[in-house]
Amino acid sequence: MLGMLDSLEQTICGLKTPSTEGTWSRYYGQNSYDEVSFTSKKQIVSEMLAEIGVEGRSVWDLGSNTGVFSEIAAEQGALCIAWDSDPATVDAAYLRWKVEGKRIEALVQNFANPSPRIGWAGMERRSFEDRGPADVVLALALIHHLAIGNQVPFSMMAPWFATLGQDCIIEFVPKEDVQVQRLLSARVEMFSGYSEEQFLLDFGECFEVVRRVPVAGQGRVLYWMRRK
């Protein structure tokens, strides 16, 4: 039995993930961000997190991509979990943080189809929502994917986000943005209600806006919202 366990351990330790790029691994180099706007976004997020005060508190970075903003939260002392739907991107972030000694968890999660409770009577393993709530939730460049890519209306997003955390930093990406245009493609008419006004109206049912800060050089806006 011990020999079998040793063999199994050696096999598992020898497994290597394919060295392929994830869907979002080059996102920041292929979107509408230039150096000025990306620097602006990082500074705004850092300032909002500092004002909230995240040292020793839990931060969930939803749609974390390569983990740039997870690292900002961790540098301020947060207990951060980076969630993304792309396994290769999550794996790359995990391996990098392991080498660098950064205490950030990296986990795969499909936000349009979150992990449910499973096991006997649904009690053995908790759902995605049951693992929270977090103190702070980051949703940067995420909600347009849910709204357009997965056709989830803001009115359904808002109460879900309210179950995940007290403070949320959410990025609104306007229709004119190149990434939204790619998602819209030939179905613009289906998303006539996708607007900043509608976003504020629906999220205003569950949150109050603490601060609104435009990202320099483009139409994207960062909102710091607090659950009512």
PDB file of C-alpha atoms in Angstrom:
ATOM      1  CA  MET A   1       0.000   0.000   0.000  1.00  0.00           C
ATOM      2  CA  LEU A   2       2.809   2.393   0.885  1.00  0.00           C
ATOM      3  CA  GLY A   3       4.528   1.565  -2.403  1.00  0.00           C
ATOM      4  CA  MET A   4       1.329   2.314  -4.312  1.00  0.00           C
ATOM      5  CA  LEU A   5       0.939   5.632  -2.518  1.00  0.00           C
ATOM      6  CA  ASP A   6       4.558   6.569  -3.259  1.00  0.00           C
ATOM      7  CA  SER A   7       4.075   5.690  -6.919  1.00  0.00           C
ATOM      8  CA  LEU A   8       0.851   7.722  -7.078  1.00  0.00           C
ATOM      9  CA  GLU A   9       2.548  10.709  -5.423  1.00  0.00           C
ATOM     10  CA  GLN A  10       5.445  10.597  -7.877  1.00  0.00           C
ATOM     11  CA  THR A  11       3.039  10.382 -10.806  1.00  0.00           C
ATOM     12  CA  ILE A  12       1.012  13.357  -9.629  1.00  0.00           C
ATOM     13  CA  CYS A  13       4.102  15.452  -8.864  1.00  0.00           C
ATOM     14  CA  GLY A  14       5.402  14.705 -12.341  1.00  0.00           C
ATOM     15  CA  LEU A  15       2.277  15.953 -14.113  1.00  0.00           C
ATOM     16  CA  LYS A  16       2.770  19.107 -16.169  1.00  0.00           C
ATOM     17  CA  THR A  17       0.042  21.292 -17.618  1.00  0.00           C
ATOM     18  CA  PRO A  18       0.173  21.997 -21.369  1.00  0.00           C
ATOM     19  CA  SER A  19       2.232  25.097 -22.157  1.00  0.00           C
ATOM     20  CA  THR A  20      -0.596  26.724 -24.095  1.00  0.00           C
ATOM     21  CA  GLU A  21      -1.843  30.258 -23.640  1.00  0.00           C
ATOM     22  CA  GLY A  22      -5.239  30.721 -22.092  1.00  0.00           C
ATOM     23  CA  THR A  23      -8.099  32.558 -23.725  1.00  0.00           C
ATOM     24  CA  TRP A  24      -7.396  35.682 -21.654  1.00  0.00           C
ATOM     25  CA  SER A  25      -3.662  35.371 -21.043  1.00  0.00           C
ATOM     26  CA  ARG A  26      -2.879  38.202 -23.478  1.00  0.00           C
ATOM     27  CA  TYR A  27      -5.992  40.251 -22.747  1.00  0.00           C
ATOM     28  CA  TYR A  28      -4.242  43.379 -21.493  1.00  0.00           C
ATOM     29  CA  GLY A  29      -2.052  43.513 -24.575  1.00  0.00           C
ATOM     30  CA  GLN A  30      -4.894  43.042 -27.055  1.00  0.00           C
ATOM     31  CA  ASN A  31      -7.674  45.276 -25.783  1.00  0.00           C
ATOM     32  CA  SER A  32      -8.471  48.974 -25.720  1.00  0.00           C
ATOM     33  CA  TYR A  33      -6.043  49.728 -22.880  1.00  0.00           C
ATOM     34  CA  ASP A  34      -2.935  51.725 -23.585  1.00  0.00           C
ATOM     35  CA  GLU A  35      -0.205  52.273 -21.019  1.00  0.00           C
ATOM     36  CA  VAL A  36      -1.738  55.504 -19.728  1.00  0.00           C
ATOM     37  CA  SER A  37      -5.243  54.090 -19.224  1.00  0.00           C
ATOM     38  CA  PHE A  38      -4.015  50.839 -17.676  1.00  0.00           C
ATOM     39  CA  THR A  39      -1.805  52.751 -15.240  1.00  0.00           C
ATOM     40  CA  SER A  40      -4.804  54.942 -14.422  1.00  0.00           C
ATOM     41  CA  LYS A  41      -6.983  51.904 -13.746  1.00  0.00           C
ATOM     42  CA  LYS A  42      -4.401  50.338 -11.441  1.00  0.00           C
ATOM     43  CA  GLN A  43      -4.012  53.577  -9.496  1.00  0.00           C
ATOM     44  CA  ILE A  44      -7.776  54.049  -9.092  1.00  0.00           C
ATOM     45  CA  VAL A  45      -8.290  50.474  -7.887  1.00  0.00           C
ATOM     46  CA  SER A  46      -5.354  50.766  -5.499  1.00  0.00           C
ATOM     47  CA  GLU A  47      -6.713  54.012  -4.028  1.00  0.00           C
ATOM     48  CA  MET A  48     -10.223  52.585  -3.623  1.00  0.00           C
ATOM     49  CA  LEU A  49      -8.885  49.468  -1.891  1.00  0.00           C
ATOM     50  CA  ALA A  50      -6.743  51.622   0.398  1.00  0.00           C
ATOM     51  CA  GLU A  51      -9.725  53.763   1.357  1.00  0.00           C
ATOM     52  CA  ILE A  52     -11.870  50.693   2.022  1.00  0.00           C
ATOM     53  CA  GLY A  53      -9.049  49.207   4.082  1.00  0.00           C
ATOM     54  CA  VAL A  54      -8.373  45.617   3.049  1.00  0.00           C
ATOM     55  CA  GLU A  55      -5.510  44.601   5.339  1.00  0.00           C
ATOM     56  CA  GLY A  56      -6.378  41.228   6.863  1.00  0.00           C
ATOM     57  CA  ARG A  57      -9.706  41.182   5.026  1.00  0.00           C
ATOM     58  CA  SER A  58     -10.961  38.935   2.231  1.00  0.00           C
ATOM     59  CA  VAL A  59     -10.963  40.159  -1.364  1.00  0.00           C
ATOM     60  CA  TRP A  60     -12.426  38.213  -4.278  1.00  0.00           C
ATOM     61  CA  ASP A  61     -11.134  39.218  -7.703  1.00  0.00           C
ATOM     62  CA  LEU A  62     -13.781  37.976 -10.160  1.00  0.00           C
ATOM     63  CA  GLY A  63     -12.501  37.618 -13.708  1.00  0.00           C
ATOM     64  CA  SER A  64      -8.965  38.066 -12.405  1.00  0.00           C
ATOM     65  CA  ASN A  65      -7.257  37.320 -15.720  1.00  0.00           C
ATOM     66  CA  THR A  66      -3.477  37.383 -15.156  1.00  0.00           C
ATOM     67  CA  GLY A  67      -3.979  38.582 -11.577  1.00  0.00           C
ATOM     68  CA  VAL A  68      -2.658  42.147 -11.790  1.00  0.00           C
ATOM     69  CA  PHE A  69      -5.352  43.505  -9.481  1.00  0.00           C
ATOM     70  CA  SER A  70      -5.222  40.510  -7.161  1.00  0.00           C
ATOM     71  CA  GLU A  71      -1.585  41.405  -6.587  1.00  0.00           C
ATOM     72  CA  ILE A  72      -2.511  45.019  -5.780  1.00  0.00           C
ATOM     73  CA  ALA A  73      -4.975  43.777  -3.154  1.00  0.00           C
ATOM     74  CA  ALA A  74      -2.438  41.307  -1.732  1.00  0.00           C
ATOM     75  CA  GLU A  75       0.214  44.035  -1.507  1.00  0.00           C
ATOM     76  CA  GLN A  76      -2.199  45.932   0.764  1.00  0.00           C
ATOM     77  CA  GLY A  77      -2.455  42.924   3.059  1.00  0.00           C
ATOM     78  CA  ALA A  78      -5.673  41.419   1.742  1.00  0.00           C
ATOM     79  CA  LEU A  79      -6.457  37.704   1.810  1.00  0.00           C
ATOM     80  CA  CYS A  80      -7.135  37.477  -1.906  1.00  0.00           C
ATOM     81  CA  ILE A  81      -8.724  34.808  -4.079  1.00  0.00           C
ATOM     82  CA  ALA A  82      -8.351  35.264  -7.840  1.00  0.00           C
ATOM     83  CA  TRP A  83     -11.221  33.661  -9.747  1.00  0.00           C
ATOM     84  CA  ASP A  84     -11.311  33.258 -13.528  1.00  0.00           C
ATOM     85  CA  SER A  85     -13.135  31.035 -16.013  1.00  0.00           C
ATOM     86  CA  ASP A  86     -10.042  30.209 -18.075  1.00  0.00           C
ATOM     87  CA  PRO A  87      -8.118  27.248 -16.586  1.00  0.00           C
ATOM     88  CA  ALA A  88      -4.832  27.979 -18.392  1.00  0.00           C
ATOM     89  CA  THR A  89      -4.785  31.586 -17.200  1.00  0.00           C
ATOM     90  CA  VAL A  90      -5.552  30.527 -13.618  1.00  0.00           C
ATOM     91  CA  ASP A  91      -2.856  27.862 -13.747  1.00  0.00           C
ATOM     92  CA  ALA A  92      -0.267  30.332 -15.046  1.00  0.00           C
ATOM     93  CA  ALA A  93      -1.105  32.785 -12.255  1.00  0.00           C
ATOM     94  CA  TYR A  94      -0.943  30.048  -9.613  1.00  0.00           C
ATOM     95  CA  LEU A  95       2.476  28.827 -10.789  1.00  0.00           C
ATOM     96  CA  ARG A  96       3.856  32.380 -10.926  1.00  0.00           C
ATOM     97  CA  TRP A  97       2.637  33.226  -7.427  1.00  0.00           C
ATOM     98  CA  LYS A  98       3.984  29.932  -6.090  1.00  0.00           C
ATOM     99  CA  VAL A  99       7.474  30.788  -7.363  1.00  0.00           C
ATOM    100  CA  GLU A 100       7.235  34.389  -6.126  1.00  0.00           C
ATOM    101  CA  GLY A 101       5.929  33.316  -2.725  1.00  0.00           C
ATOM    102  CA  LYS A 102       2.759  35.419  -2.968  1.00  0.00           C
ATOM    103  CA  ARG A 103      -0.154  34.281  -0.852  1.00  0.00           C
ATOM    104  CA  ILE A 104      -2.941  34.525  -3.424  1.00  0.00           C
ATOM    105  CA  GLU A 105      -5.290  31.648  -4.174  1.00  0.00           C
ATOM    106  CA  ALA A 106      -6.112  31.089  -7.853  1.00  0.00           C
ATOM    107  CA  LEU A 107      -9.297  29.164  -8.654  1.00  0.00           C
ATOM    108  CA  VAL A 108     -11.354  28.395 -11.751  1.00  0.00           C
ATOM    109  CA  GLN A 109     -14.967  29.578 -11.757  1.00  0.00           C
ATOM    110  CA  ASN A 110     -17.619  30.117 -14.435  1.00  0.00           C
ATOM    111  CA  PHE A 111     -19.601  33.127 -13.199  1.00  0.00           C
ATOM    112  CA  ALA A 112     -22.468  32.510 -15.614  1.00  0.00           C
ATOM    113  CA  ASN A 113     -22.798  28.985 -14.212  1.00  0.00           C
ATOM    114  CA  PRO A 114     -21.356  29.050 -10.664  1.00  0.00           C
ATOM    115  CA  SER A 115     -20.399  25.857  -8.847  1.00  0.00           C
ATOM    116  CA  PRO A 116     -23.442  24.495  -6.952  1.00  0.00           C
ATOM    117  CA  ARG A 117     -23.598  22.584  -3.700  1.00  0.00           C
ATOM    118  CA  ILE A 118     -22.771  18.953  -4.373  1.00  0.00           C
ATOM    119  CA  GLY A 119     -22.438  15.682  -2.491  1.00  0.00           C
ATOM    120  CA  TRP A 120     -24.863  13.999  -0.131  1.00  0.00           C
ATOM    121  CA  ALA A 121     -27.949  16.192   0.372  1.00  0.00           C
ATOM    122  CA  GLY A 122     -25.982  19.014  -1.245  1.00  0.00           C
ATOM    123  CA  MET A 123     -24.049  19.438   1.996  1.00  0.00           C
ATOM    124  CA  GLU A 124     -20.648  17.849   1.354  1.00  0.00           C
ATOM    125  CA  ARG A 125     -19.160  20.656  -0.731  1.00  0.00           C
ATOM    126  CA  ARG A 126     -20.259  24.258  -0.665  1.00  0.00           C
ATOM    127  CA  SER A 127     -21.417  26.301  -3.619  1.00  0.00           C
ATOM    128  CA  PHE A 128     -19.466  29.282  -4.936  1.00  0.00           C
ATOM    129  CA  GLU A 129     -21.770  31.690  -3.099  1.00  0.00           C
ATOM    130  CA  ASP A 130     -21.614  29.666   0.127  1.00  0.00           C
ATOM    131  CA  ARG A 131     -17.848  30.174   0.274  1.00  0.00           C
ATOM    132  CA  GLY A 132     -18.449  33.877   0.848  1.00  0.00           C
ATOM    133  CA  PRO A 133     -19.309  36.512   1.468  1.00  0.00           C
ATOM    134  CA  ALA A 134     -16.044  38.341   0.914  1.00  0.00           C
ATOM    135  CA  ASP A 135     -15.362  41.737   2.426  1.00  0.00           C
ATOM    136  CA  VAL A 136     -14.544  43.249  -0.976  1.00  0.00           C
ATOM    137  CA  VAL A 137     -15.352  42.083  -4.508  1.00  0.00           C
ATOM    138  CA  LEU A 138     -13.494  43.228  -7.619  1.00  0.00           C
ATOM    139  CA  ALA A 139     -15.419  42.897 -10.889  1.00  0.00           C
ATOM    140  CA  LEU A 140     -13.149  44.550 -13.423  1.00  0.00           C
ATOM    141  CA  ALA A 141     -13.991  44.155 -17.112  1.00  0.00           C
ATOM    142  CA  LEU A 142     -16.495  41.451 -16.167  1.00  0.00           C
ATOM    143  CA  ILE A 143     -20.088  42.624 -16.220  1.00  0.00           C
ATOM    144  CA  HIS A 144     -20.187  43.332 -19.970  1.00  0.00           C
ATOM    145  CA  HIS A 145     -19.257  39.681 -20.548  1.00  0.00           C
ATOM    146  CA  LEU A 146     -22.132  38.585 -18.309  1.00  0.00           C
ATOM    147  CA  ALA A 147     -24.591  41.063 -19.824  1.00  0.00           C
ATOM    148  CA  ILE A 148     -23.744  40.544 -23.491  1.00  0.00           C
ATOM    149  CA  GLY A 149     -21.818  37.284 -23.712  1.00  0.00           C
ATOM    150  CA  ASN A 150     -24.224  35.446 -21.376  1.00  0.00           C
ATOM    151  CA  GLN A 151     -27.332  37.646 -21.633  1.00  0.00           C
ATOM    152  CA  VAL A 152     -27.673  38.202 -17.896  1.00  0.00           C
ATOM    153  CA  PRO A 153     -29.517  41.496 -17.227  1.00  0.00           C
ATOM    154  CA  PHE A 154     -28.183  44.007 -14.706  1.00  0.00           C
ATOM    155  CA  SER A 155     -31.377  43.504 -12.664  1.00  0.00           C
ATOM    156  CA  MET A 156     -30.335  39.882 -12.030  1.00  0.00           C
ATOM    157  CA  MET A 157     -26.645  40.660 -11.537  1.00  0.00           C
ATOM    158  CA  ALA A 158     -27.139  43.243  -8.802  1.00  0.00           C
ATOM    159  CA  PRO A 159     -28.749  40.985  -6.128  1.00  0.00           C
ATOM    160  CA  TRP A 160     -26.227  38.240  -6.919  1.00  0.00           C
ATOM    161  CA  PHE A 161     -23.286  40.600  -6.391  1.00  0.00           C
ATOM    162  CA  ALA A 162     -24.934  41.770  -3.165  1.00  0.00           C
ATOM    163  CA  THR A 163     -24.681  38.213  -1.798  1.00  0.00           C
ATOM    164  CA  LEU A 164     -20.955  38.047  -2.588  1.00  0.00           C
ATOM    165  CA  GLY A 165     -19.573  41.032  -0.699  1.00  0.00           C
ATOM    166  CA  GLN A 166     -20.144  44.265   1.185  1.00  0.00           C
ATOM    167  CA  ASP A 167     -18.003  46.551  -0.989  1.00  0.00           C
ATOM    168  CA  CYS A 168     -17.700  46.086  -4.746  1.00  0.00           C
ATOM    169  CA  ILE A 169     -15.401  47.790  -7.210  1.00  0.00           C
ATOM    170  CA  ILE A 170     -17.074  47.334 -10.577  1.00  0.00           C
ATOM    171  CA  GLU A 171     -15.885  48.472 -13.986  1.00  0.00           C
ATOM    172  CA  PHE A 172     -18.508  49.634 -16.462  1.00  0.00           C
ATOM    173  CA  VAL A 173     -17.422  49.317 -20.092  1.00  0.00           C
ATOM    174  CA  PRO A 174     -19.531  51.379 -22.547  1.00  0.00           C
ATOM    175  CA  LYS A 175     -20.926  50.120 -25.834  1.00  0.00           C
ATOM    176  CA  GLU A 176     -18.393  52.171 -27.776  1.00  0.00           C
ATOM    177  CA  ASP A 177     -15.487  50.184 -26.313  1.00  0.00           C
ATOM    178  CA  VAL A 178     -13.752  47.874 -28.777  1.00  0.00           C
ATOM    179  CA  GLN A 179     -14.240  44.841 -26.505  1.00  0.00           C
ATOM    180  CA  VAL A 180     -17.993  45.441 -26.232  1.00  0.00           C
ATOM    181  CA  GLN A 181     -18.212  45.984 -29.990  1.00  0.00           C
ATOM    182  CA  ARG A 182     -16.629  42.578 -30.527  1.00  0.00           C
ATOM    183  CA  LEU A 183     -19.185  40.988 -28.222  1.00  0.00           C
ATOM    184  CA  LEU A 184     -22.092  42.807 -29.849  1.00  0.00           C
ATOM    185  CA  SER A 185     -21.016  41.955 -33.358  1.00  0.00           C
ATOM    186  CA  ALA A 186     -24.217  41.740 -35.438  1.00  0.00           C
ATOM    187  CA  ARG A 187     -26.685  41.659 -32.540  1.00  0.00           C
ATOM    188  CA  VAL A 188     -26.696  45.255 -31.340  1.00  0.00           C
ATOM    189  CA  GLU A 189     -30.514  45.383 -31.283  1.00  0.00           C
ATOM    190  CA  MET A 190     -30.669  42.652 -28.627  1.00  0.00           C
ATOM    191  CA  PHE A 191     -28.844  44.831 -26.108  1.00  0.00           C
ATOM    192  CA  SER A 192     -30.498  48.228 -26.445  1.00  0.00           C
ATOM    193  CA  GLY A 193     -30.795  48.311 -22.631  1.00  0.00           C
ATOM    194  CA  TYR A 194     -27.048  48.008 -22.116  1.00  0.00           C
ATOM    195  CA  SER A 195     -26.137  51.458 -20.812  1.00  0.00           C
ATOM    196  CA  GLU A 196     -24.517  53.099 -17.819  1.00  0.00           C
ATOM    197  CA  GLU A 197     -27.881  54.580 -16.871  1.00  0.00           C
ATOM    198  CA  GLN A 198     -29.537  51.156 -16.758  1.00  0.00           C
ATOM    199  CA  PHE A 199     -26.571  49.734 -14.859  1.00  0.00           C
ATOM    200  CA  LEU A 200     -26.916  52.433 -12.183  1.00  0.00           C
ATOM    201  CA  LEU A 201     -30.687  52.040 -12.021  1.00  0.00           C
ATOM    202  CA  ASP A 202     -30.570  48.278 -11.454  1.00  0.00           C
ATOM    203  CA  PHE A 203     -27.532  48.175  -9.176  1.00  0.00           C
ATOM    204  CA  GLY A 204     -29.007  51.081  -7.239  1.00  0.00           C
ATOM    205  CA  GLU A 205     -31.636  48.670  -5.908  1.00  0.00           C
ATOM    206  CA  CYS A 206     -28.966  46.849  -3.909  1.00  0.00           C
ATOM    207  CA  PHE A 207     -26.014  49.240  -3.694  1.00  0.00           C
ATOM    208  CA  GLU A 208     -25.187  52.854  -3.063  1.00  0.00           C
ATOM    209  CA  VAL A 209     -22.452  54.511  -5.111  1.00  0.00           C
ATOM    210  CA  VAL A 210     -19.580  55.625  -2.919  1.00  0.00           C
ATOM    211  CA  ARG A 211     -17.407  56.863  -5.758  1.00  0.00           C
ATOM    212  CA  ARG A 212     -17.408  57.061  -9.554  1.00  0.00           C
ATOM    213  CA  VAL A 213     -14.027  57.538 -11.277  1.00  0.00           C
ATOM    214  CA  PRO A 214     -13.493  57.506 -15.067  1.00  0.00           C
ATOM    215  CA  VAL A 215     -10.432  55.662 -16.341  1.00  0.00           C
ATOM    216  CA  ALA A 216      -8.073  58.070 -18.110  1.00  0.00           C
ATOM    217  CA  GLY A 217      -8.035  58.008 -21.880  1.00  0.00           C
ATOM    218  CA  GLN A 218     -11.255  56.056 -22.511  1.00  0.00           C
ATOM    219  CA  GLY A 219     -14.927  55.754 -21.651  1.00  0.00           C
ATOM    220  CA  ARG A 220     -14.584  53.057 -19.011  1.00  0.00           C
ATOM    221  CA  VAL A 221     -15.657  53.936 -15.474  1.00  0.00           C
ATOM    222  CA  LEU A 222     -14.803  52.409 -12.108  1.00  0.00           C
ATOM    223  CA  TYR A 223     -17.510  52.368  -9.439  1.00  0.00           C
ATOM    224  CA  TRP A 224     -16.989  51.749  -5.771  1.00  0.00           C
ATOM    225  CA  MET A 225     -20.357  50.483  -4.534  1.00  0.00           C
ATOM    226  CA  ARG A 226     -21.449  49.494  -1.042  1.00  0.00           C
ATOM    227  CA  ARG A 227     -24.304  47.111  -0.304  1.00  0.00           C
ATOM    228  CA  LYS A 228     -27.340  48.786   1.240  1.00  0.00           C
TER     229      LYS A 228
END
